[in-house]
Tab-separated table of C-alpha atoms in Angstrom:
chain	number	residue	atom	x	y	z
Q	1	UNK	CA	110.680	186.568	99.745
Q	2	UNK	CA	111.716	183.259	101.587
Q	3	UNK	CA	109.443	181.406	103.642
Q	4	UNK	CA	112.981	181.020	105.549
Q	5	UNK	CA	112.124	184.669	106.419
Q	6	UNK	CA	110.242	183.807	109.581
Q	7	UNK	CA	111.426	182.880	112.901
Q	8	UNK	CA	113.433	180.725	114.210
Q	9	UNK	CA	110.797	177.822	112.612
Q	10	UNK	CA	112.593	177.193	109.634
Q	11	UNK	CA	113.151	174.246	111.133
Q	12	UNK	CA	109.753	174.284	112.771
Q	13	UNK	CA	108.549	174.511	109.321
Q	14	UNK	CA	109.716	172.279	107.740
Q	15	UNK	CA	108.719	169.628	110.728
Q	16	UNK	CA	105.708	171.372	110.629
Q	17	UNK	CA	105.384	170.401	106.538
Q	18	UNK	CA	106.266	166.408	108.375
Q	19	UNK	CA	103.331	166.754	110.114
Q	20	UNK	CA	101.210	168.305	107.949
Q	21	UNK	CA	101.246	165.666	105.675
Q	22	UNK	CA	101.839	162.728	108.203
Q	23	UNK	CA	97.811	164.454	109.143
Q	24	UNK	CA	96.552	164.010	105.238
Q	25	UNK	CA	97.901	160.291	104.586
Q	26	UNK	CA	96.088	159.801	108.156
Q	27	UNK	CA	93.122	161.527	106.734
Q	28	UNK	CA	93.097	158.944	103.008
Q	29	UNK	CA	93.616	156.528	105.238
Q	30	UNK	CA	90.791	156.921	107.449
Q	31	UNK	CA	88.251	158.655	105.068
Q	32	UNK	CA	84.989	156.545	105.641
Q	33	UNK	CA	84.702	157.206	109.458
Q	34	UNK	CA	82.002	159.482	109.975
Q	35	UNK	CA	84.388	161.111	113.001
Q	36	UNK	CA	86.711	163.741	112.884
Q	37	UNK	CA	90.509	162.495	113.384
Q	38	UNK	CA	91.761	163.173	115.980
Q	39	UNK	CA	94.648	165.468	116.583
Q	40	UNK	CA	98.209	163.999	116.370
Q	41	UNK	CA	101.008	164.511	118.538
Q	42	UNK	CA	104.788	164.668	117.735
Q	43	UNK	CA	107.822	166.104	119.004
Q	44	UNK	CA	109.655	168.608	117.165
Q	45	UNK	CA	112.272	167.672	114.851
Q	46	UNK	CA	114.953	169.636	114.367
Q	47	UNK	CA	119.271	169.752	113.837
Q	48	UNK	CA	121.187	168.049	116.257
Q	49	UNK	CA	124.423	170.228	115.094
Q	50	UNK	CA	125.144	173.423	114.995
Q	51	UNK	CA	124.884	175.460	111.990
Q	52	UNK	CA	125.852	179.309	110.428
Q	53	UNK	CA	122.465	181.168	110.755
Q	54	UNK	CA	121.728	182.839	107.565
Q	55	UNK	CA	118.589	184.480	106.072
Q	56	UNK	CA	117.556	183.251	102.919
Q	57	UNK	CA	119.639	184.547	101.138
Q	58	UNK	CA	123.205	182.370	102.520
Q	59	UNK	CA	124.498	186.540	104.233
Q	60	UNK	CA	124.517	186.938	108.162
Q	61	UNK	CA	122.203	188.980	109.880
Q	62	UNK	CA	124.612	190.656	111.595
Q	63	UNK	CA	127.691	191.313	110.160
Q	64	UNK	CA	129.582	188.554	111.039
Q	65	UNK	CA	128.970	184.134	111.460
Q	66	UNK	CA	126.517	183.643	114.531
Q	67	UNK	CA	126.976	179.514	115.053
Q	68	UNK	CA	123.149	178.214	116.699
Q	69	UNK	CA	123.866	175.631	118.513
Q	70	UNK	CA	120.325	173.980	120.065
Q	71	UNK	CA	120.509	173.206	123.908
Q	72	UNK	CA	117.141	171.595	124.407
Q	73	UNK	CA	114.672	170.252	122.057
Q	74	UNK	CA	111.295	169.288	124.455
Q	75	UNK	CA	108.616	171.154	121.977
Q	76	UNK	CA	105.836	168.879	120.627
Q	77	UNK	CA	103.914	169.675	117.801
Q	78	UNK	CA	100.103	168.653	118.217
Q	79	UNK	CA	98.921	169.079	114.193
Q	80	UNK	CA	94.884	169.178	113.671
Q	81	UNK	CA	92.779	169.265	110.503
Q	82	UNK	CA	89.163	170.462	110.848
Q	83	UNK	CA	86.842	168.958	108.527
Q	84	UNK	CA	86.284	172.370	106.605
Q	85	UNK	CA	90.848	170.586	105.136
Q	86	UNK	CA	92.869	173.131	107.242
Q	87	UNK	CA	95.128	171.973	109.174
Q	88	UNK	CA	96.890	174.237	112.282
Q	89	UNK	CA	100.114	172.590	113.882
Q	90	UNK	CA	100.725	174.145	117.268
Q	91	UNK	CA	104.428	173.980	118.587
Q	92	UNK	CA	104.758	174.108	122.949
Q	93	UNK	CA	107.922	173.158	124.745
Q	94	UNK	CA	111.300	174.072	126.106
Q	95	UNK	CA	113.222	175.258	122.888
Q	96	UNK	CA	116.218	176.763	123.701
Q	97	UNK	CA	119.491	176.916	121.695
Q	98	UNK	CA	123.407	178.739	122.366
Q	99	UNK	CA	124.032	181.552	120.115
Q	100	UNK	CA	128.443	182.620	119.105
Q	101	UNK	CA	129.969	185.138	117.543
Q	102	UNK	CA	131.922	182.850	115.524
Q	103	UNK	CA	134.727	186.036	114.794
Q	104	UNK	CA	135.082	186.765	118.827
Q	105	UNK	CA	133.778	183.781	120.262
Q	106	UNK	CA	131.358	185.813	122.529
Q	107	UNK	CA	128.294	183.330	123.225
Q	108	UNK	CA	124.543	183.883	125.029
Q	109	UNK	CA	122.606	181.480	126.081
Q	110	UNK	CA	118.160	182.239	125.107
Q	111	UNK	CA	114.764	180.491	125.407
Q	112	UNK	CA	112.838	180.750	122.161
Q	113	UNK	CA	109.868	178.235	123.592
Q	114	UNK	CA	107.664	179.979	121.698
Q	115	UNK	CA	104.187	178.548	121.504
Q	116	UNK	CA	104.070	178.970	118.308
Q	117	UNK	CA	100.467	178.159	115.786
Q	118	UNK	CA	100.831	178.353	112.145
Q	119	UNK	CA	97.336	177.183	109.913
Q	120	UNK	CA	97.498	175.810	106.342
Q	121	UNK	CA	95.579	177.982	104.864
Q	122	UNK	CA	92.803	176.224	101.709
Q	123	UNK	CA	94.692	178.427	98.751
Q	124	UNK	CA	98.083	176.591	101.021
Q	125	UNK	CA	99.140	179.831	102.649
Q	126	UNK	CA	100.991	179.440	106.354
Q	127	UNK	CA	99.835	181.805	109.165
Q	128	UNK	CA	101.847	182.082	112.069
Q	129	UNK	CA	100.542	183.306	115.036
Q	130	UNK	CA	103.930	183.483	118.239
Q	131	UNK	CA	102.789	183.940	121.737
Q	132	UNK	CA	105.740	183.598	123.453
Q	133	UNK	CA	110.001	184.520	122.754
Q	134	UNK	CA	111.016	183.838	119.116
Q	135	UNK	CA	113.502	184.150	116.881
Q	136	UNK	CA	113.340	185.237	113.897
Q	137	UNK	CA	115.557	186.286	110.664
Q	138	UNK	CA	115.096	188.663	108.117
Q	139	UNK	CA	116.311	189.522	105.390
Q	140	UNK	CA	116.535	193.115	104.473
Q	141	UNK	CA	114.496	194.794	104.299
Q	142	UNK	CA	111.561	192.183	104.972
Q	143	UNK	CA	111.109	194.262	108.873
Q	144	UNK	CA	112.402	197.326	108.771
Q	145	UNK	CA	111.747	198.917	112.414
Q	146	UNK	CA	113.619	195.631	113.009
Q	147	UNK	CA	116.673	194.610	114.051
Q	148	UNK	CA	117.719	191.699	111.657
Q	149	UNK	CA	118.588	189.251	113.757
Q	150	UNK	CA	116.162	189.156	116.885
Q	151	UNK	CA	114.000	187.191	119.706
Q	152	UNK	CA	110.973	189.020	119.537
Q	153	UNK	CA	108.712	187.959	122.968
Q	154	UNK	CA	105.691	189.589	122.806
Q	155	UNK	CA	103.070	187.610	119.787
Q	156	UNK	CA	103.819	187.928	116.256
Q	157	UNK	CA	101.814	186.961	113.321
Q	158	UNK	CA	103.329	186.504	109.334
Q	159	UNK	CA	102.263	184.863	105.932
Q	160	UNK	CA	104.150	182.192	104.379
Q	161	UNK	CA	102.999	182.254	101.093
Q	162	UNK	CA	100.969	180.661	98.277
Q	163	UNK	CA	104.776	180.002	97.787
Q	164	UNK	CA	107.506	181.581	99.157
Q	165	UNK	CA	106.417	184.820	99.104
Q	166	UNK	CA	107.046	186.094	103.763
Q	167	UNK	CA	104.956	189.387	104.964
Q	168	UNK	CA	105.683	189.875	108.096
Q	169	UNK	CA	102.419	191.514	109.444
Q	170	UNK	CA	103.016	192.509	113.055
Q	171	UNK	CA	104.400	192.266	116.684
Q	172	UNK	CA	103.336	193.480	119.952
Q	173	UNK	CA	106.033	192.813	123.116
Q	174	UNK	CA	109.678	193.699	123.698
Q	175	UNK	CA	112.365	192.455	121.191
Q	176	UNK	CA	116.196	191.770	121.794
Q	177	UNK	CA	118.711	192.477	119.007
Q	178	UNK	CA	121.073	188.960	118.987
Q	179	UNK	CA	124.082	191.894	117.119
Q	180	UNK	CA	123.867	193.608	119.515
Q	181	UNK	CA	123.597	190.876	122.387
Q	182	UNK	CA	126.772	189.257	120.806
Q	183	UNK	CA	128.640	191.944	120.913
Q	184	UNK	CA	132.108	191.322	122.689
Q	185	UNK	CA	132.560	194.980	125.222
Q	186	UNK	CA	135.838	193.647	126.412
């Protein structure tokens, strides 16, 4: 399984990786300071062009292509580097998307603002904990109790790695099956 199975945060994780690299670089440049490094804050750079949303295998989780366009991105990544070497990235702020069934043209708008807390563990794995609405895409069999393209409104926890292994640990709250929502009933 791959890290792209995790919530919409494939893009968030990519942006978080950049934030981690910046955080580590700032630590190296300030290694002589005795005080803790203050957190860094930066906008979350997400794709500006619409794209077909697929699972890690390149498949359409709904059986039809789903176009994803970001309509609002006011997310901020706040990166904390602990003295223990553990790095945490807290993603907050508005994130809204438009999802389109490219076969029927049916479109829905959704808020997927989270927030999410990603912690880079000492073994290189990343633990993600979400507490709000989040868009997830799963490869077949990863979360068999859930739809493959789903918005979960509530608490979630997952682990990426070490390496490319992905484990969806838990969810609490409600969910919306996005494939069903995109089926044109007219």
